[in-house]
Coordinates of N, CA, C and O in Angstrom, one line a residue:
X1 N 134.6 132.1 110.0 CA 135.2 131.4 111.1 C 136.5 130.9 110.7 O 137.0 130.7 109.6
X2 N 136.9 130.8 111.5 CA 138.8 129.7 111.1 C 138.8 129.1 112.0 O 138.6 129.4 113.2
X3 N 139.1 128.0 111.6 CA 139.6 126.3 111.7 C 140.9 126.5 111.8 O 141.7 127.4 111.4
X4 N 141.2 125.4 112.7 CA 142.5 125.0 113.3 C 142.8 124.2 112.9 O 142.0 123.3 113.1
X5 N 144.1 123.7 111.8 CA 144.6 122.3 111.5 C 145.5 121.7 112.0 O 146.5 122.3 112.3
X6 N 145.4 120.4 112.3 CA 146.8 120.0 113.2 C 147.5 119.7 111.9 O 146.9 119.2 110.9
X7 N 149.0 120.1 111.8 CA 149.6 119.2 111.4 C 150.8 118.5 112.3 O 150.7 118.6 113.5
X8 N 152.1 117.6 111.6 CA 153.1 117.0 112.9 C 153.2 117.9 113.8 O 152.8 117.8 114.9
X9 N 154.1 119.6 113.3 CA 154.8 120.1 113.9 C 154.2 121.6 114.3 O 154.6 122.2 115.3
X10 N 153.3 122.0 113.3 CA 153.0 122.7 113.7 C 151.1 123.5 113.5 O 150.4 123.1 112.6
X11 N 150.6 124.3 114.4 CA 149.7 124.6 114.6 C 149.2 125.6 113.6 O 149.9 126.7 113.6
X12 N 148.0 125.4 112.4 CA 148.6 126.6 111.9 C 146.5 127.2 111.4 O 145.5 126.4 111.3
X13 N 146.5 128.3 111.4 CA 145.1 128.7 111.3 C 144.5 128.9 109.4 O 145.3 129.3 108.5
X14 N 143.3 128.7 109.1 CA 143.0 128.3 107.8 C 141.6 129.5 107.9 O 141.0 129.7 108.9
X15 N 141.3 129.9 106.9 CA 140.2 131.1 107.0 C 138.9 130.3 105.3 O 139.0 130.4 104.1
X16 N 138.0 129.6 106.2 CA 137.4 128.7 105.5 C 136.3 129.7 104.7 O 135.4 130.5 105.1
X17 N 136.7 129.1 103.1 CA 135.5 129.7 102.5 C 133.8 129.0 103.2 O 132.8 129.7 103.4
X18 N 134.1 128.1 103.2 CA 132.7 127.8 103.5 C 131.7 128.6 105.0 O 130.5 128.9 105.1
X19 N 132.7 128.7 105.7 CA 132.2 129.6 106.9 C 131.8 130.9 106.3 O 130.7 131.4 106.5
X20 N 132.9 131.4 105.5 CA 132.3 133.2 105.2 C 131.1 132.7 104.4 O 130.0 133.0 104.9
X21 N 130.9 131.8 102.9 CA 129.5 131.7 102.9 C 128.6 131.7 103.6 O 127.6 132.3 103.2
X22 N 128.5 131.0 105.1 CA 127.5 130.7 105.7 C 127.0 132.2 106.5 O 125.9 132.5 106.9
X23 N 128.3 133.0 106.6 CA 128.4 134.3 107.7 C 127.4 135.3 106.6 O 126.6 136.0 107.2
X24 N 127.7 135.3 105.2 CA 127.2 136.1 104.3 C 125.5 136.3 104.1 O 124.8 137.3 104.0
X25 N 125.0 134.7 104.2 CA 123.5 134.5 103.6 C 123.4 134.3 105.5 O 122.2 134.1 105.7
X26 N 123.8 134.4 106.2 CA 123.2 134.1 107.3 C 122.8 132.4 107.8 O 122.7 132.1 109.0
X27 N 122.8 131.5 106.5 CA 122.0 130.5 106.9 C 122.7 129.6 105.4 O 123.2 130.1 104.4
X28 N 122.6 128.0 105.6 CA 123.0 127.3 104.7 C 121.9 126.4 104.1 O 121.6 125.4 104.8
X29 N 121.5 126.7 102.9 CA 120.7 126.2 102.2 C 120.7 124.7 101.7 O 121.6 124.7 100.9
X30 N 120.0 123.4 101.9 CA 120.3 122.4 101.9 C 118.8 121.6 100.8 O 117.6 121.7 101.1
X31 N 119.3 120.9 99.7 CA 118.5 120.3 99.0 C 117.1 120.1 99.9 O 117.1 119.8 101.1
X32 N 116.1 120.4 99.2 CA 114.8 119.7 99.3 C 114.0 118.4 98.7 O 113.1 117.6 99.2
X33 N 114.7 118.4 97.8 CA 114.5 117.0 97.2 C 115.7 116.2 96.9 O 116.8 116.7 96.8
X34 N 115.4 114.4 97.0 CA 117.3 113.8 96.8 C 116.9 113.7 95.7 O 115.8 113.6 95.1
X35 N 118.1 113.8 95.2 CA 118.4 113.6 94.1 C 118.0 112.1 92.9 O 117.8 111.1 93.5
X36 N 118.0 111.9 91.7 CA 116.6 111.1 91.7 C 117.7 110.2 90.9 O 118.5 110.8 90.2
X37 N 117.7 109.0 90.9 CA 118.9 108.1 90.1 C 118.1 107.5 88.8 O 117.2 108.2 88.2
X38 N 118.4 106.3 88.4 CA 118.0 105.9 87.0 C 116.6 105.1 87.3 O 116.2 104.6 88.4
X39 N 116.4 105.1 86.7 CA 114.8 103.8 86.4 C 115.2 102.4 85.2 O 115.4 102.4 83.9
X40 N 115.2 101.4 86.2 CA 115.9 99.6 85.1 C 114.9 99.5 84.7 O 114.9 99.7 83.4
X41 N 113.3 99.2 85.4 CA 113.1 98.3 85.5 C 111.1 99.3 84.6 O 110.0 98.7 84.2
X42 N 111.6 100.6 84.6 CA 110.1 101.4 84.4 C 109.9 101.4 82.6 O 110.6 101.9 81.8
X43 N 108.8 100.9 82.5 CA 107.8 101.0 81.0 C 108.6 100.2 80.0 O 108.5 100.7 78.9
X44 N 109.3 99.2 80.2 CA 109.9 98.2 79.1 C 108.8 97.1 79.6 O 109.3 96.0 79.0
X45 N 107.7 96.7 80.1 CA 106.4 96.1 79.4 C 106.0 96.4 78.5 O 106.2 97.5 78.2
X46 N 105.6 95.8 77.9 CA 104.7 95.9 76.7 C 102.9 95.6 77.3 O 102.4 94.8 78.1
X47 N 102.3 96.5 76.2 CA 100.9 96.6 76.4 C 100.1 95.1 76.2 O 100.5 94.1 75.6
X48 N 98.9 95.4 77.0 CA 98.6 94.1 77.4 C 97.4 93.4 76.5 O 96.9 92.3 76.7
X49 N 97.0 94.5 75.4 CA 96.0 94.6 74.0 C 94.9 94.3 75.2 O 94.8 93.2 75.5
X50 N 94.1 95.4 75.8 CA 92.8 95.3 76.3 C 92.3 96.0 75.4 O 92.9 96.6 74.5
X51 N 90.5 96.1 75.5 CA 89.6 96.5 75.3 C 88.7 95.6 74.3 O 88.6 94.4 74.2
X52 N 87.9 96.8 73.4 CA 87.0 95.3 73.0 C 87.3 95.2 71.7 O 87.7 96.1 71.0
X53 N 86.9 93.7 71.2 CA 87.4 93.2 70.1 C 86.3 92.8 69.0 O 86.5 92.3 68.0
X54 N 85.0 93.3 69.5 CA 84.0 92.8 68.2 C 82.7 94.0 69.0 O 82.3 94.2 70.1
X55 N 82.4 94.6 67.6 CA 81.6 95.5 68.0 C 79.9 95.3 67.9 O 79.4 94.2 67.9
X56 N 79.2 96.4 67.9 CA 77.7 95.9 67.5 C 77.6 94.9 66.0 O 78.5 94.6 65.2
X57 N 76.6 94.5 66.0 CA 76.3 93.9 64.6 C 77.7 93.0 64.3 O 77.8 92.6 63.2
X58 N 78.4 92.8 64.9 CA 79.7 91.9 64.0 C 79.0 90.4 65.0 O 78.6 90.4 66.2
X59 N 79.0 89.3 64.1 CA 78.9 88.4 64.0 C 79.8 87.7 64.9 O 81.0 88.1 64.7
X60 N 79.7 86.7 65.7 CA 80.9 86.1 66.5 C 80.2 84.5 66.4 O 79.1 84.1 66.1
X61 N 81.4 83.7 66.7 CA 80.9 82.4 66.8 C 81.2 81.9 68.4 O 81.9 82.6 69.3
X62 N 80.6 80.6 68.6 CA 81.1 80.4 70.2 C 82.4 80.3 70.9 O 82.9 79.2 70.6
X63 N 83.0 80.9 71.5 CA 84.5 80.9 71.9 C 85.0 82.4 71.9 O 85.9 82.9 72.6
X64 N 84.2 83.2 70.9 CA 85.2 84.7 70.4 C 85.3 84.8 71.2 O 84.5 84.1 72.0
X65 N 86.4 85.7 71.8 CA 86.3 87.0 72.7 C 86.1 88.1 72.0 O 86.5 88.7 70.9
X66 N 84.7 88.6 73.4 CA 84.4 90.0 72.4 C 85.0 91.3 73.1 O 85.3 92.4 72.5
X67 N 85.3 91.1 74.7 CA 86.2 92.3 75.2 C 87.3 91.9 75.9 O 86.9 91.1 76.7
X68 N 88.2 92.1 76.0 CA 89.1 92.0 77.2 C 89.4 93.0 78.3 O 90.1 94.0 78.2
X69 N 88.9 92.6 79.5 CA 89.1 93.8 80.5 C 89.8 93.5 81.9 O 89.9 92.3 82.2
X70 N 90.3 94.4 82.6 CA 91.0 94.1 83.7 C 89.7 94.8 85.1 O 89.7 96.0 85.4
X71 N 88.7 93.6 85.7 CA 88.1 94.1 86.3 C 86.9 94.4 85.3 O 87.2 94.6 84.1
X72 N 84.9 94.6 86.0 CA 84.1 94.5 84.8 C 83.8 96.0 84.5 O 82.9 96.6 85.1
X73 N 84.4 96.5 83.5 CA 84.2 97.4 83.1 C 82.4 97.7 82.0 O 81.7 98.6 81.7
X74 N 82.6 95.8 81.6 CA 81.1 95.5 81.0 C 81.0 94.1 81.7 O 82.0 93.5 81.8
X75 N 79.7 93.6 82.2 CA 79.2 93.3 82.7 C 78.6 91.6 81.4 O 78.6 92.0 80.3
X76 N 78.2 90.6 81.5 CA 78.0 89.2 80.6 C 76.6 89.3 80.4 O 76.0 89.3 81.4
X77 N 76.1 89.5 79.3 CA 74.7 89.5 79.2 C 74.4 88.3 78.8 O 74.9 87.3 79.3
X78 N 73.2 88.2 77.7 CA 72.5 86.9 77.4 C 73.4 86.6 76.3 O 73.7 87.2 75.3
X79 N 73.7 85.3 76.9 CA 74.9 84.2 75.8 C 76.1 84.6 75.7 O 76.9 84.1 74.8
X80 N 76.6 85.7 76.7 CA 78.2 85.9 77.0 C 78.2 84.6 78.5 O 77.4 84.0 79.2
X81 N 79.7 84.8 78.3 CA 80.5 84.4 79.4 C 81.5 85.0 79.7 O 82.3 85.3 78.8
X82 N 81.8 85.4 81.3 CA 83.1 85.6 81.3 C 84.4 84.7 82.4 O 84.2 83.9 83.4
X83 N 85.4 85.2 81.7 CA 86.3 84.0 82.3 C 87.2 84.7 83.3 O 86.8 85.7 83.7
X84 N 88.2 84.2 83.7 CA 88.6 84.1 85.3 C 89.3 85.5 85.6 O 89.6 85.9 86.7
X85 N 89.6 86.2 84.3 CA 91.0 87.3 83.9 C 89.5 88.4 83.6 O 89.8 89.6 83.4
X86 N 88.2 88.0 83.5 CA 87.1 89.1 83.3 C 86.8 89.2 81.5 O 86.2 90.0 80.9
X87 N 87.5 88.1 81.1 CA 87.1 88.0 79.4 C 85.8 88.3 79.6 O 84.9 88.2 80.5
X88 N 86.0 88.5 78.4 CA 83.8 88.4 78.1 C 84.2 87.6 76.5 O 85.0 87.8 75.7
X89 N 83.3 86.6 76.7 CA 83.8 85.8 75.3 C 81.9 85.1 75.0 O 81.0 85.0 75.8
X90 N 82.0 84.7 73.5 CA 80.7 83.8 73.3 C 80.4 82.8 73.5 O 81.0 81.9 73.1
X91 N 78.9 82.5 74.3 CA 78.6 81.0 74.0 C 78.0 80.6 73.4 O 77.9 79.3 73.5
X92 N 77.3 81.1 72.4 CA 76.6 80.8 71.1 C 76.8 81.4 69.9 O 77.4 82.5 70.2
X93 N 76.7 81.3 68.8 CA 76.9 81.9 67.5 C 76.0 82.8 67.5 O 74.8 82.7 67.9
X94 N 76.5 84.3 66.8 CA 75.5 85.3 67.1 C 75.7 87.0 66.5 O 76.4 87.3 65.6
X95 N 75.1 87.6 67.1 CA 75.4 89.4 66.8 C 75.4 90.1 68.1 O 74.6 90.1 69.0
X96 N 76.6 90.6 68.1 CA 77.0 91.1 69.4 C 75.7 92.7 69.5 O 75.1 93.2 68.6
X97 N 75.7 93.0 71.0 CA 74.9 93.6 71.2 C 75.2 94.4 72.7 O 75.0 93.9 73.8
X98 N 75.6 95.6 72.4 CA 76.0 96.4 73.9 C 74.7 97.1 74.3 O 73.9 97.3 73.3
X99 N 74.3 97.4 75.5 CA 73.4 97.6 76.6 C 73.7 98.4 77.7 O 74.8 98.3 78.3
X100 N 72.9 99.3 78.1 CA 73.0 99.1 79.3 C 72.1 99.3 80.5 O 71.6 100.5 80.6
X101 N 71.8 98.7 81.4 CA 70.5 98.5 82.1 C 71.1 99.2 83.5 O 72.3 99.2 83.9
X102 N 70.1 99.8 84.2 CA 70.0 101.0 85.0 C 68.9 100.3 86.8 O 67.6 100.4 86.6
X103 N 69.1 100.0 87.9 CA 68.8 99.8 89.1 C 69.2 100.6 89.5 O 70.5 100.8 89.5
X104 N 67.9 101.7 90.0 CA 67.9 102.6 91.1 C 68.9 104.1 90.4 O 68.5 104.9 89.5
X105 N 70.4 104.1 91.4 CA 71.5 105.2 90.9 C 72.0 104.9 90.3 O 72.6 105.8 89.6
X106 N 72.4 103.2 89.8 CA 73.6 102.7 89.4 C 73.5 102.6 87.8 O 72.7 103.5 87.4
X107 N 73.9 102.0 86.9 CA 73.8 101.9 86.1 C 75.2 100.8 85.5 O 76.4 101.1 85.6
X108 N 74.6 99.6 84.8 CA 75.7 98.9 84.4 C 75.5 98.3 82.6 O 74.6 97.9 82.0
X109 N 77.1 98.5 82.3 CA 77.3 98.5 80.8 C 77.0 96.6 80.4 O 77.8 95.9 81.0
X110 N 76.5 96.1 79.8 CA 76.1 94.8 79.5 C 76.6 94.1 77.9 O 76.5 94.6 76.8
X111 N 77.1 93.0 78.1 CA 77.3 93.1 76.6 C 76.7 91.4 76.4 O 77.0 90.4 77.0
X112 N 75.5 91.6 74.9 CA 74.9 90.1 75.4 C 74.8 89.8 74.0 O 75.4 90.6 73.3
X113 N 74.0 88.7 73.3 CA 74.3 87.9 71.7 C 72.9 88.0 71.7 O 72.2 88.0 72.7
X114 N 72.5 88.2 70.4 CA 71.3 87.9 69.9 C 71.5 87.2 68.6 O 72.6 87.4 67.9
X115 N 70.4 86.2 68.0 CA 70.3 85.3 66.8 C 70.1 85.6 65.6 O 70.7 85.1 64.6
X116 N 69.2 86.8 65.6 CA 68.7 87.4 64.8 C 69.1 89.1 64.9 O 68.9 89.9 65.8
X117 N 69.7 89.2 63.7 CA 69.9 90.7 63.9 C 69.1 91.7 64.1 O 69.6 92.8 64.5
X118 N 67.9 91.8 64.0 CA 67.0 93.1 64.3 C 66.3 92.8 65.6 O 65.2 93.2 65.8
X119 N 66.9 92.3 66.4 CA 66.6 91.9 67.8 C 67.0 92.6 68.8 O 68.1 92.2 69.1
X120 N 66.5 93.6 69.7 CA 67.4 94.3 70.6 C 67.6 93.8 72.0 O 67.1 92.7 72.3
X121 N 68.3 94.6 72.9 CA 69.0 94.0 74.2 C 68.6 95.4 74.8 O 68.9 96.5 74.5
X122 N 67.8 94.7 75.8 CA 67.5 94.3 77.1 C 66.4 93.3 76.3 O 65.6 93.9 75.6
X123 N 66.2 92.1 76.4 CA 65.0 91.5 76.0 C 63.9 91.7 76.5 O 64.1 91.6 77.7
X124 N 62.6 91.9 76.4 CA 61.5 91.6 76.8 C 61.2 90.4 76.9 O 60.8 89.7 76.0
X125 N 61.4 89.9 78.4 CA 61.1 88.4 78.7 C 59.2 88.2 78.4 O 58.5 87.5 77.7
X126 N 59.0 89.1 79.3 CA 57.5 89.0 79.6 C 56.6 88.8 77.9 O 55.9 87.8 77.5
X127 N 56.9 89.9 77.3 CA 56.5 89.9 75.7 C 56.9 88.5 74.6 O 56.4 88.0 73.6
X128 N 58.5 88.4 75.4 CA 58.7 87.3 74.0 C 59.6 85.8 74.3 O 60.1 84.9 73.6
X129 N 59.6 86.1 75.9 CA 59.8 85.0 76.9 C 61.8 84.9 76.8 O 62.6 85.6 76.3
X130 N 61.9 83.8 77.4 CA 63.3 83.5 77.2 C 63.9 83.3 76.0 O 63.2 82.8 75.2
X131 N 65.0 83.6 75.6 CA 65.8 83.5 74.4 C 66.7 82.2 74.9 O 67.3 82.3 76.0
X132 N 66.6 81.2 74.2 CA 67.1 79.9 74.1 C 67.6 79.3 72.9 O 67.0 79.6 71.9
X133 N 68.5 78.4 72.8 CA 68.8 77.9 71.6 C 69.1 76.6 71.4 O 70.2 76.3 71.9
X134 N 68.6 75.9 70.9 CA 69.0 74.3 70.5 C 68.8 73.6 69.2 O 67.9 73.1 68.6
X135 N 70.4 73.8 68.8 CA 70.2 73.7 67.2 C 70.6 74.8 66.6 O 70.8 74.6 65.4
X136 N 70.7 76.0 67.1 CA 70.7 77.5 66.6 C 69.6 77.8 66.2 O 69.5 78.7 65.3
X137 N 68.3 77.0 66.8 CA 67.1 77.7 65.9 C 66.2 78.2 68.0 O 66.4 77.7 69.1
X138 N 65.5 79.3 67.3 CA 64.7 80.0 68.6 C 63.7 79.3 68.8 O 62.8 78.8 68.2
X139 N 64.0 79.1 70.3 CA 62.3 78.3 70.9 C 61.6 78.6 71.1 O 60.5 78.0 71.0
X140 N 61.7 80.0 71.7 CA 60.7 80.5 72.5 C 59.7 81.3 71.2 O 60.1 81.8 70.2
X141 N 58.1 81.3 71.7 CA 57.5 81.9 70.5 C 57.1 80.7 69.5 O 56.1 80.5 68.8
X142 N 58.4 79.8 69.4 CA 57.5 78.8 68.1 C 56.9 77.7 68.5 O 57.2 76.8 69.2
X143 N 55.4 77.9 67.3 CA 54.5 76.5 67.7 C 55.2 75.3 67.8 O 56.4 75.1 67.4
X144 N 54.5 74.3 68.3 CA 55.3 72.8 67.8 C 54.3 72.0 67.1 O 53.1 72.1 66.8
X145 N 55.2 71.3 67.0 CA 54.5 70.7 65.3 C 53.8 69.4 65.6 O 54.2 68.4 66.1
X146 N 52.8 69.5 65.2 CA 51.4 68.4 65.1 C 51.7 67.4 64.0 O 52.2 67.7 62.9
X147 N 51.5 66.3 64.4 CA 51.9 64.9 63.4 C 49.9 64.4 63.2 O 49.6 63.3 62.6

């Protein structure tokens, strides 16, 4: 095609590349994606140290934290606590002990303390009753003492 330019005095005709391009392919091809600029503000966090911090058999005192999670990925068993951020941390002095107990389809990962190390988790309430501590010594199961 040609374009008409004005100028002051006179009228004068211009034979535009861009037109014979378009006359050539028939058709003018126009990005599909924009074009993509910089990133300020992407992956200069730093990591947030989750996951868990004390395994089977390691010994914890009251306060550890034994996992750090975002949401319960494990679930507070007997003598865990967890805190407002989903810590799972100790309330008693003890041997950590992962689990995990099963209703119906579901199935949830548990993380709970026992006193004595050859003790497993899920307890048998019915067989060896509550696990309790006062003093750090076990109540449940022992006689009491005759004067």
């Amino acid at each position: 095609m040609n374009w008409l330019c004005h100028s002051k005095r006179r009228l004068t005709v211009v034979n535009s590349s861009f037109s014979l391009f378009t006359n050539v392919l028939g058709q003018l091809r126009t990005a599909t994606k924009r074009a993509g600029g910089t990133i300020k503000n992407n992956g200069s966090s730093p990591g947030k140290r989750l996951g868990v911090k004390k395994f089977t058999d390691e010994f914890v005192r009251p306060g550890a934290i034994i996992v750090r999670q975002r949401g319960t990925k494990f679930h507070a068993g007997q003598h865990v606590l967890m805190g407002r951020d989903h810590t799972l941390y100790a309330a008693v002095p003890g041997f950590v002990r992962f689990y995990v107990q099963t209703a119906g389809r579901f199935s949830r990962r548990y993380v709970g303390l026992v006193l004595d190390k050859t003790e497993k988790l899920p307890r048998d309430e019915a067989a060896h009753g509550r696990s309790r501590y006062f003093g750090l010594v076990e109540l449940t199961g022992a006689e009491p003492a005759t004067y």
